[in-house]
Short mmCIF file of C-alpha atoms in Angstrom, two decimals:
data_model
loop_
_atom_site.label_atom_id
_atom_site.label_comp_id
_atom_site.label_asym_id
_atom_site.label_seq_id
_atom_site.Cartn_x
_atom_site.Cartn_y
_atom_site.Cartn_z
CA UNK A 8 0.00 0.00 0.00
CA UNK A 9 1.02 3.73 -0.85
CA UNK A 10 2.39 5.93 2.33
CA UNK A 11 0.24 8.70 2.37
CA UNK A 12 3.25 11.20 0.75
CA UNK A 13 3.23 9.00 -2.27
CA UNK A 14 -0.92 9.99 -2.47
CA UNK A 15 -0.31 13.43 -1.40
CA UNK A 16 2.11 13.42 -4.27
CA UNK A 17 -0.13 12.08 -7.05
CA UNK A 18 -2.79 13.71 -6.28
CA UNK A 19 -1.23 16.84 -6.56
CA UNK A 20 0.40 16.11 -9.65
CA UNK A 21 -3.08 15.06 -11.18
CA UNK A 22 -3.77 18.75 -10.43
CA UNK A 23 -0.97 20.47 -11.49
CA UNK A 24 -1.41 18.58 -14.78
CA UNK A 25 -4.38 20.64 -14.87
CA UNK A 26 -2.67 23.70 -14.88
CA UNK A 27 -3.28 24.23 -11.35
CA UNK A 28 -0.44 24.49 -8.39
CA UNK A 29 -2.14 23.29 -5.40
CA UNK A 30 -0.57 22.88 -1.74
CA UNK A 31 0.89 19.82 -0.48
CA UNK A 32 -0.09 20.63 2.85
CA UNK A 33 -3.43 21.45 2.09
CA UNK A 34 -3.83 17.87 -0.06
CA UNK A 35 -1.89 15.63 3.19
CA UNK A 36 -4.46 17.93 5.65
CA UNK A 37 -7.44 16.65 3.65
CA UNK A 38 -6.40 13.19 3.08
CA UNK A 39 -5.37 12.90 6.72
CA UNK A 40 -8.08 14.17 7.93
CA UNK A 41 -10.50 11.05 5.99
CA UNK A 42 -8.16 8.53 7.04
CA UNK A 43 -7.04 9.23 10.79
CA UNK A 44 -10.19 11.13 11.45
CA UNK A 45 -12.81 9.32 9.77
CA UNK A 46 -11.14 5.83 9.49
CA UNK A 47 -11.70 6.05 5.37
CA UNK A 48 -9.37 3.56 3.59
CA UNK A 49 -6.32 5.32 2.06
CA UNK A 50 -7.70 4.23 -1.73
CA UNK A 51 -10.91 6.03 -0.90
CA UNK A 52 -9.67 8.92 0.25
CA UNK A 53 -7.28 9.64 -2.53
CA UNK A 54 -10.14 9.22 -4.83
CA UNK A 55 -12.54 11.90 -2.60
CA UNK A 56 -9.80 14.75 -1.93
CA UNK A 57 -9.10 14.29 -6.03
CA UNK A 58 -12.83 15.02 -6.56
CA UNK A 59 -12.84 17.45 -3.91
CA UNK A 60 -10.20 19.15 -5.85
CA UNK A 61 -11.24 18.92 -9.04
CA UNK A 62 -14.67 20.68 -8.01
CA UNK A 63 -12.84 23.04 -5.98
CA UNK A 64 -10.73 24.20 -9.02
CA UNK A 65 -13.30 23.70 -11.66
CA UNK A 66 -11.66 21.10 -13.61
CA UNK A 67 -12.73 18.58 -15.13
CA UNK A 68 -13.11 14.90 -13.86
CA UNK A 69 -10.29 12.73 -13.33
CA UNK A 70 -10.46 9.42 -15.45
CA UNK A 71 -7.41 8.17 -12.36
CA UNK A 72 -8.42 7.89 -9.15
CA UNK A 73 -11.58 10.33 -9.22
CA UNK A 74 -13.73 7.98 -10.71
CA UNK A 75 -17.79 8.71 -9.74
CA UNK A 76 -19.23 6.35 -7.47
CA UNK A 77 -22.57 4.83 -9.20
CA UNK A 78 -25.67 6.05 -7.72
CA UNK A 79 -27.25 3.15 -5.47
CA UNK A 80 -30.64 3.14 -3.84
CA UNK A 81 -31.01 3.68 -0.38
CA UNK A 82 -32.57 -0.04 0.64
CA UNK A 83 -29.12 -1.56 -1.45
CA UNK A 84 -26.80 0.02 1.17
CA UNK A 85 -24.71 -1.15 3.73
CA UNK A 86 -22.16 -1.00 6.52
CA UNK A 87 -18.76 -0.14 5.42
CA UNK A 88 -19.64 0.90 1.82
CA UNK A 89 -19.17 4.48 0.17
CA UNK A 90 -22.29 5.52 -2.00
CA UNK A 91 -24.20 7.84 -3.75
CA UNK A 92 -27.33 8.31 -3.24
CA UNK A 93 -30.35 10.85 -4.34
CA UNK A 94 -33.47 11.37 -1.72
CA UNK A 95 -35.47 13.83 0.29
CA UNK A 96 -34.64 14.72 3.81
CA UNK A 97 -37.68 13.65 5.57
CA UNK A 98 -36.80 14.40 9.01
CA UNK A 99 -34.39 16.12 11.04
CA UNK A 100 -34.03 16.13 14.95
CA UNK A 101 -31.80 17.61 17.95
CA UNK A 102 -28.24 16.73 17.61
CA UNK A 103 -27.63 14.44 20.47
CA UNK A 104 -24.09 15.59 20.97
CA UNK A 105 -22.28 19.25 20.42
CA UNK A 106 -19.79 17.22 17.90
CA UNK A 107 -22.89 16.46 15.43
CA UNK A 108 -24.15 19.38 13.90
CA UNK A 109 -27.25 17.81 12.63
CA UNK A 110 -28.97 14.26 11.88
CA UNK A 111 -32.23 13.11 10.49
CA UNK A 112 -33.68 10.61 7.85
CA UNK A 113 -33.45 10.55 4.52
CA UNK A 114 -35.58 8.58 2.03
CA UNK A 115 -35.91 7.67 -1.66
CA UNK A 116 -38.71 5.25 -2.95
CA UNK A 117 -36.76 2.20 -2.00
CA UNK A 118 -36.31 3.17 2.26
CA UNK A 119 -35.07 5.31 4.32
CA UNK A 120 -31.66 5.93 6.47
CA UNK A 121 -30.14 8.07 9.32
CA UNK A 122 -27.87 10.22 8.89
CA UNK A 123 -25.35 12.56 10.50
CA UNK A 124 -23.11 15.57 10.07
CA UNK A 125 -20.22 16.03 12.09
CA UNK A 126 -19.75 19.39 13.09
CA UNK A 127 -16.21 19.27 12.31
CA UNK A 128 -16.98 18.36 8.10
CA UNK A 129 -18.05 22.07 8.32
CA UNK A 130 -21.06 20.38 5.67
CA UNK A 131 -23.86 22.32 4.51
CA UNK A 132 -27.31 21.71 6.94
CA UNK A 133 -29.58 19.87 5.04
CA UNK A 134 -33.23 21.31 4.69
CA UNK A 135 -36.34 19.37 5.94
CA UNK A 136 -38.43 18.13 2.73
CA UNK A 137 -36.02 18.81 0.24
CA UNK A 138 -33.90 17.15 -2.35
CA UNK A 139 -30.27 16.06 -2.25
CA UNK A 140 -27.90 14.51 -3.83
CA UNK A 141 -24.62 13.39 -1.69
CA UNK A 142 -21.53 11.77 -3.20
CA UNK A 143 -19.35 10.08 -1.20
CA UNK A 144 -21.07 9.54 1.89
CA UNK A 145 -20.03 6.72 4.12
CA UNK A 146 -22.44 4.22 5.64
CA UNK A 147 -21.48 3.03 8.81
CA UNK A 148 -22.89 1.18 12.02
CA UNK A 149 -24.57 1.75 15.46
CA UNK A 150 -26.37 -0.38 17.66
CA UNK A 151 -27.01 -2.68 14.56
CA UNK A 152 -28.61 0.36 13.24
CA UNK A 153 -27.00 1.79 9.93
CA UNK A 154 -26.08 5.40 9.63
CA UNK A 155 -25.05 7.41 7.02
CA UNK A 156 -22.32 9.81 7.78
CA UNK A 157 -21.86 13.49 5.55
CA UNK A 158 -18.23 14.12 6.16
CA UNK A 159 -16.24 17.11 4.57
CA UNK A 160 -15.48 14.87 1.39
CA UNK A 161 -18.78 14.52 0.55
CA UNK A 162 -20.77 16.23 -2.23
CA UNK A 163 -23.98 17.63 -1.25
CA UNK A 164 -26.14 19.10 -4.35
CA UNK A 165 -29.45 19.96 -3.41
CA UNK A 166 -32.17 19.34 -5.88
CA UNK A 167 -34.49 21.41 -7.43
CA UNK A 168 -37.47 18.65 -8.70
CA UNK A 169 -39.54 17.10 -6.19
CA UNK A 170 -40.38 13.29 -6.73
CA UNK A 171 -43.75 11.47 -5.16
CA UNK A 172 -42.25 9.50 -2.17
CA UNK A 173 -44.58 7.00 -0.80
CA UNK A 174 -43.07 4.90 1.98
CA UNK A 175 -43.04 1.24 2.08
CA UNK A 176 -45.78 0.17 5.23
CA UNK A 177 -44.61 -3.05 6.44
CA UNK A 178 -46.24 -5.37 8.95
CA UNK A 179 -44.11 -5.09 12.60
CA UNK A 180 -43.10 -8.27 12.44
CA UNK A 181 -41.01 -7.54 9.26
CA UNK A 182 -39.39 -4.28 11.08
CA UNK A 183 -35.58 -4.62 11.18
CA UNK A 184 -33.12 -1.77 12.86
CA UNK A 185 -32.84 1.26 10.92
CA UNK A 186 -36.17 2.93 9.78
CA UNK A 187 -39.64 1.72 9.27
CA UNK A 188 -43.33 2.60 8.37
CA UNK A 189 -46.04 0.80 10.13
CA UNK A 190 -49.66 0.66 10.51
CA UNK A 191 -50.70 -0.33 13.73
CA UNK A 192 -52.94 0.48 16.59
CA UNK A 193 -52.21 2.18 20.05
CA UNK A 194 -53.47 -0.73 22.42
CA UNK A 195 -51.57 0.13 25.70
CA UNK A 196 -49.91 3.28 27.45
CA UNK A 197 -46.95 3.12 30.10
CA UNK A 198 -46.26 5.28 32.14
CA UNK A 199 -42.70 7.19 30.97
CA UNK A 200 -40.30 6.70 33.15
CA UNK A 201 -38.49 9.87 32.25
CA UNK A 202 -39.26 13.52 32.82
CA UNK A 203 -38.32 13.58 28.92
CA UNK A 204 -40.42 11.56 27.76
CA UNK A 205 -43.72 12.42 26.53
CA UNK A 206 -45.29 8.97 26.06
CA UNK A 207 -44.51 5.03 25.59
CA UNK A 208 -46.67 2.33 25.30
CA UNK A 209 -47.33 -0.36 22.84
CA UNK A 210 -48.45 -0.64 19.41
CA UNK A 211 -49.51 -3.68 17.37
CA UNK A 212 -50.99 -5.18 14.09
CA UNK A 213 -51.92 -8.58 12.75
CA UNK A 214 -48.14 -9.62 12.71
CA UNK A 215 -47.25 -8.56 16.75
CA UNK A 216 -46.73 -6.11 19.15
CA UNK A 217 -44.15 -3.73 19.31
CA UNK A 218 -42.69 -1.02 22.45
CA UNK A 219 -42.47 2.40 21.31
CA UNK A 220 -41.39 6.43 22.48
CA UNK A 221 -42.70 9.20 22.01
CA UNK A 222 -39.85 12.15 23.66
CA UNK A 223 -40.63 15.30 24.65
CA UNK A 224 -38.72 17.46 22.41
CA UNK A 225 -41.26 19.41 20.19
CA UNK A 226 -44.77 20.27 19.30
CA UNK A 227 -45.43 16.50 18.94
CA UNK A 228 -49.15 15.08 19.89
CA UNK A 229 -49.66 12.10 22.03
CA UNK A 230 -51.41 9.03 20.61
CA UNK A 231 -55.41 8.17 21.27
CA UNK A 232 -55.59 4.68 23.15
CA UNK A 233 -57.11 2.36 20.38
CA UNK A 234 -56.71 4.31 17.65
CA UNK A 235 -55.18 3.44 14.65
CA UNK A 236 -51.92 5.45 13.17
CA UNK A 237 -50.06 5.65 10.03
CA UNK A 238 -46.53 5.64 11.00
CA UNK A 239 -43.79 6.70 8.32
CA UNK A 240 -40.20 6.87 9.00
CA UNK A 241 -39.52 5.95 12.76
CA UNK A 242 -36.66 4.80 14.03
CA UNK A 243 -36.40 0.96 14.71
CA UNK A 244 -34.09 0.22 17.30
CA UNK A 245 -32.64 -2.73 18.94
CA UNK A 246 -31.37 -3.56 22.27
CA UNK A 247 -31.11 -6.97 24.02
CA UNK A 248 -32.28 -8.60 20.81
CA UNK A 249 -35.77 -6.76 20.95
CA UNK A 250 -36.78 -4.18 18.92
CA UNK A 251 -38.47 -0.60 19.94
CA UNK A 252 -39.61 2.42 17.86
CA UNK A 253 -39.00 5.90 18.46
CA UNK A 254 -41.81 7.75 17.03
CA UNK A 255 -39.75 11.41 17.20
CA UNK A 256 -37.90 11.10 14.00
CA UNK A 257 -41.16 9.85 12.31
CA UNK A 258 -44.57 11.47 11.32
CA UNK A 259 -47.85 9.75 11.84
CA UNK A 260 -51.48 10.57 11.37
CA UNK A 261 -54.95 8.92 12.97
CA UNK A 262 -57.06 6.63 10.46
CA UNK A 263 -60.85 5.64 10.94
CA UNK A 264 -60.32 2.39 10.67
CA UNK A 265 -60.03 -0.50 12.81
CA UNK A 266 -57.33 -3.44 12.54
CA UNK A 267 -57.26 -6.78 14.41
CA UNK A 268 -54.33 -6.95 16.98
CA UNK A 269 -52.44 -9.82 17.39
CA UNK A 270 -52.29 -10.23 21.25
CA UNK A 271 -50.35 -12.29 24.14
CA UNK A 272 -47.55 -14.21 21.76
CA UNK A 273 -45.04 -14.35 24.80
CA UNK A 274 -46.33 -16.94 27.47
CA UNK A 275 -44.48 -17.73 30.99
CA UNK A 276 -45.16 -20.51 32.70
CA UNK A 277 -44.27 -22.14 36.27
CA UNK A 278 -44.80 -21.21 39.82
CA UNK A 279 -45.28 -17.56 40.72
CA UNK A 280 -41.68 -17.25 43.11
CA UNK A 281 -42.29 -13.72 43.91
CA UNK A 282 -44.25 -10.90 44.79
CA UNK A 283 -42.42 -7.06 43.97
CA UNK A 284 -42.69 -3.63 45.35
CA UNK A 285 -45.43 -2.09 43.61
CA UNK A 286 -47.49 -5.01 43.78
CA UNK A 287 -50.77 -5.23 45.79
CA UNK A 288 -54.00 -1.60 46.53
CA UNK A 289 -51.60 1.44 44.91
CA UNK A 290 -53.27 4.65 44.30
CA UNK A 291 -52.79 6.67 40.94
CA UNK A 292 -51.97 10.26 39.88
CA UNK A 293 -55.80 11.74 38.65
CA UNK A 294 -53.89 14.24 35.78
CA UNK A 295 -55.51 13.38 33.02
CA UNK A 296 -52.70 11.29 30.59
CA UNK A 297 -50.18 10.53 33.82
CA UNK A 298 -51.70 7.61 35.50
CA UNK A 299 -48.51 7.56 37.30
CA UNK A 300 -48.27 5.40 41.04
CA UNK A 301 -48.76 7.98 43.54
CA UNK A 302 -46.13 7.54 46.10
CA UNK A 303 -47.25 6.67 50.06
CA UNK A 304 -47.60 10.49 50.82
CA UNK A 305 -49.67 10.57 47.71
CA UNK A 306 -46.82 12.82 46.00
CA UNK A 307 -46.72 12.18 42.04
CA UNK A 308 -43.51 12.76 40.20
CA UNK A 309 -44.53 14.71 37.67
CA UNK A 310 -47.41 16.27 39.49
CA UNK A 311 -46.36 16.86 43.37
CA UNK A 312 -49.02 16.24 45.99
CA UNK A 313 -52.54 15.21 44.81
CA UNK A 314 -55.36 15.37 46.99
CA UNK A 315 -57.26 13.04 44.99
CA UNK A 316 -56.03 9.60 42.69
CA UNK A 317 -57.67 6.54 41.81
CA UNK A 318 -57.32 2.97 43.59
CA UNK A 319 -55.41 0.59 41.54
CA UNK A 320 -54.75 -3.21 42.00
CA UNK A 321 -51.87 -5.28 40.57
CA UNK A 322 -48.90 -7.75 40.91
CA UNK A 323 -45.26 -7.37 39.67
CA UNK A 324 -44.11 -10.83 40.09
CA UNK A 325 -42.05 -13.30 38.65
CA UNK A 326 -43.10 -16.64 37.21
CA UNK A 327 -39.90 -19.37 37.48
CA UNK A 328 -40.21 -22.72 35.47
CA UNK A 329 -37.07 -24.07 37.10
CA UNK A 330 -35.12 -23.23 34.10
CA UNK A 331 -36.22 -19.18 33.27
CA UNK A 332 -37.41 -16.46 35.56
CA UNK A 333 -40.04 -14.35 33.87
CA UNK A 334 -40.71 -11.05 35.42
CA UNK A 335 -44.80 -10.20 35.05
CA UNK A 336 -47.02 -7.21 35.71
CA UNK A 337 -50.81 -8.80 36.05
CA UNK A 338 -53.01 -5.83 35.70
CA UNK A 339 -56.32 -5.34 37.82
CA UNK A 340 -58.41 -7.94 36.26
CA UNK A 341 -56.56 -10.80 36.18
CA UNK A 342 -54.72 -10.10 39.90
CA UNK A 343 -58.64 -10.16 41.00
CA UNK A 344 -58.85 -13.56 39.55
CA UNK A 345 -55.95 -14.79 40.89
CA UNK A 346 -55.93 -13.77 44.31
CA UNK A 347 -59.39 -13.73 44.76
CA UNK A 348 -59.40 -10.21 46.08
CA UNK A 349 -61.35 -7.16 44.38
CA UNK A 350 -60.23 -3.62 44.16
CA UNK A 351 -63.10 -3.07 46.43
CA UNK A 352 -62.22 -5.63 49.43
CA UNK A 353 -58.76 -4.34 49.03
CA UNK A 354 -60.05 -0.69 49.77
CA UNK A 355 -62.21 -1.68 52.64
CA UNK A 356 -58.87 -3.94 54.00
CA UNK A 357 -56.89 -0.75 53.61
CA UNK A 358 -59.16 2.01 55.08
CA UNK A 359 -60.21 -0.36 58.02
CA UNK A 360 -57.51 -2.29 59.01
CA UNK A 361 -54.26 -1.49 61.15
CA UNK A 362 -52.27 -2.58 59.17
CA UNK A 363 -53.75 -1.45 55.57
CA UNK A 364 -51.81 -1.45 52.62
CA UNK A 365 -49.55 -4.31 53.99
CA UNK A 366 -52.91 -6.23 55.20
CA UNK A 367 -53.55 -6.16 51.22
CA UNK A 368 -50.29 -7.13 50.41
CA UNK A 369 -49.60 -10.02 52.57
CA UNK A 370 -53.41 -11.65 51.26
CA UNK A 371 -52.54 -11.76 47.92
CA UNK A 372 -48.78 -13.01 48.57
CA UNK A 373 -50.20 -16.09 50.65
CA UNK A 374 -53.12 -16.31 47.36
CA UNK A 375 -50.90 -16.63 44.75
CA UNK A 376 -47.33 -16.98 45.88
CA UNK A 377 -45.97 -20.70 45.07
CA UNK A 378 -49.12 -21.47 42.72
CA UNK A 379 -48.73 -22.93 39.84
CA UNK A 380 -50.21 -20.44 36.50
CA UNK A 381 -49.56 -20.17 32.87
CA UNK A 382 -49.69 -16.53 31.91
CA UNK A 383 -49.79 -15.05 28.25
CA UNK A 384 -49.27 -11.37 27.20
CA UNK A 385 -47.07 -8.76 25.39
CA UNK A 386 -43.36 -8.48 25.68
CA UNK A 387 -42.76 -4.97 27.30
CA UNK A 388 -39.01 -5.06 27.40
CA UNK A 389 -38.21 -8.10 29.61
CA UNK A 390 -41.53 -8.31 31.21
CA UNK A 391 -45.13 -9.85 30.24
CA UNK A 392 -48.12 -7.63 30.76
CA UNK A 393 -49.85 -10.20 31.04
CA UNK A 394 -53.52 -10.60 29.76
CA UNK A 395 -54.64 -13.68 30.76
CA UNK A 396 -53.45 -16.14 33.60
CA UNK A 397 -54.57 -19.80 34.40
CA UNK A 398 -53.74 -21.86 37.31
CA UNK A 399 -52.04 -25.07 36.03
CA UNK A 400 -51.74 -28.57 37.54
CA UNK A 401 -49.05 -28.94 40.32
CA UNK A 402 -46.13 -30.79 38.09
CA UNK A 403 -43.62 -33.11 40.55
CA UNK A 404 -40.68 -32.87 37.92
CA UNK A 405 -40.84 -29.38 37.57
CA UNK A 406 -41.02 -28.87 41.06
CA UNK A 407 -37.81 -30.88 41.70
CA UNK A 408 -36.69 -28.51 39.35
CA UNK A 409 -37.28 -25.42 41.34
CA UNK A 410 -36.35 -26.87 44.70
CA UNK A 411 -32.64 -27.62 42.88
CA UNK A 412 -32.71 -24.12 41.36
CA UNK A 413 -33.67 -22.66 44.79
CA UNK A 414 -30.91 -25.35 46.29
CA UNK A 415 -27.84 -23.34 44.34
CA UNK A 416 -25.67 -21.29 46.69
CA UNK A 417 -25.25 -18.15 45.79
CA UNK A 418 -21.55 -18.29 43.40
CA UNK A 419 -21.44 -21.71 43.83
CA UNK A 420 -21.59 -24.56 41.41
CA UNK A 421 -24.22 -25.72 39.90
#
């Protein structure tokens, strides 16, 4: 492979050949810059700061090492690869860092992609809705998610013809990470565990269910429980092998229509080895879209103190089959069922016992603790709000199983 002063030197000779003197310095800063900086391989480089020349001095194309990189769709590329592509700057959001000047999406009729400016290219900002074409970009990787990066050898020509764009709605069970249009319907609300964020929740079609995230970083409107939404350009992400959506890079509109939902596809099943905090009467913030647990001074986090709330009943638990520990959250009706308490004995236990919210608490541990159930529900992120529960048959070998499992000391072999 070429040092870099043997580049430095042909490229500038490919210049001057042109009539033009041009700076050694200035050609090694450039093509030091892609390689240390940006981690471009030395053949690519030599080819961009050519280019980058050539345009700079207004000559004309090299036929060497400044050959044009064929234009490539934007569902065709991939990690590691150098392309040129033509699309329309769909979205554009906060730069999560002071070293990126700006990121967003940007689509052609085949998909959609991320991408990013460093601050230090000293690029162009790209304008929402509009047109570009970029030479010499550089698709890279994060999270599993691919991003294209706009570095100072790339060509940015902004376009003056708009193009119909319709985005490609795929089922959720076809997302992968990167960027994806859905069509699905708003079935359950969380509530966000950040002061940032504005809503989560799950959505779902006929395919599955899927988490997503609404932040708090615009004029954006929360989503209508059971309603169905057109989703276009969101960011699919992935972490411990499941998949999310953040709906803030993405645009989405209410339909009048109604789809079927495919519901509880993850099932745990085994004894119920534990009762968590949370579980049991809690009371919950009134403010209308918070629905947060009040805390036992009735103090909300978002909201401070609230005179009034609303009772609540429910069970964070997890379900062990001897093999897997499955942590649950049994909403209201089925923690009835299974403990054979209502949200109305538990308030009369509460407000007329010593002992109150613990009286609650310690009834439903003795109902359902070391029971036997087979729960079904959606996959929130490592837990199963679960929809429906049955009590199964006591099982002797799976019991064995738990007993050894419970048998393990702690750092010991098993």
């Amino acid at each position: 492979m070429d040092s870099v002063p043997d580049v430095v030197e042909r490229i500038s000779r490919k210049i001057e050949e042109k009539g033009v003197s041009v700076s050694r310095e200035k050609v090694g800063s450039k093509l030091n810059l892609l390689i240390s900086d940006f981690g471009i391989p030395p053949e690519e480089a030599e080819r961009v700061v050519t280019n980058e020349l050539m345009r700079e001095y207004n000559l004309s194309p090299s036929s060497g090492g400044g050959g044009q990189v064929q234009q490539r769709e934007i569902r065709d590329v991939g990690a590691g690869e150098w392309v040129t592509i033509e699309g329309k700057v769909v979205s554009v959001s906060e730069p999560p860092s002071p070293s990126i000047a700006q990121s967003g999406i940007i689509a052609d009729s085949s998909g959609a992609i991320r991408f990013v400016i460093w601050a230090k290219a000293n690029a162009p900002l790209l304008q929402e809705r509009s047109w570009y074409r970029l030479e010499a970009a550089v698709v890279d990787e994060y999270r599993g998610v691919p991003n294209l990066k706009i570095h100072s050898g790339t060509t940015i020509v902004p376009l003056e013809h708009d193009r119909a764009l319709i985005p490609s709605v795929v089922p959720i069970s076809d997302l992968k990470p990167g960027v994806g249009s859905i069509r699905a319907k708003f079935i359950e609300e969380w509530e966000p565990r950040h002061e940032r964020m504005l809503q989560s929740g799950i959505l779902g079609d006929e395919s599955g269910t899927i988490k997503f995230v609404l932040w708090n970083d615009g004029d954006r409107e929360k989503l209508r429980l059971n309603t169905v939404y057109t989703i276009y350009y969101a960011s699919v992400e992935e972490f411990n092998g499941r998949l999310s959506l953040n709906l803030s890079t993405g645009m989405y509109s209410d339909e009048e229509i109604d789809i079927e939902v495919a519901r509880g596809t993850h099932e745990a099943s085994g004894v119920i080895a534990h009762l968590g905090p949370g579980s049991g009467l809690i009371r919950r913030c009134p403010v209308e879209g918070c629905n947060k647990v009040l805390s036992r001074y009735n103090e909300c986090p978002i909201h401070d103190v609230q005179k009034e709330f609303r009772w609540d009943l429910r069970i964070t638990g997890v379900i062990d089959d001897g093999e897997e520990a499955t942590n649950v959250l049994i909403q209201r009706d089925v923690a009835e069922a299974l403990s054979g308490m209502t949200l109305e004995e538990a308030v009369s236990v509460a407000e007329n016992n010593p002992l109150g919210f613990d009286d609650v608490l310690d009834r439903m541990k003795q109902a359902v603790t070391g029971r036997y159930v087979r729960c079904r529900g959606n996959d929130m992120g490592g837990t199963i709000l679960v929809r429906e529960c049955f009590r199964t048959a006591f099982d002797a070998t799976r019991h064995a199983a738990l007993l050894n499992r419970a048998a393990v000391t702690p750092g010991g072999d098993r």
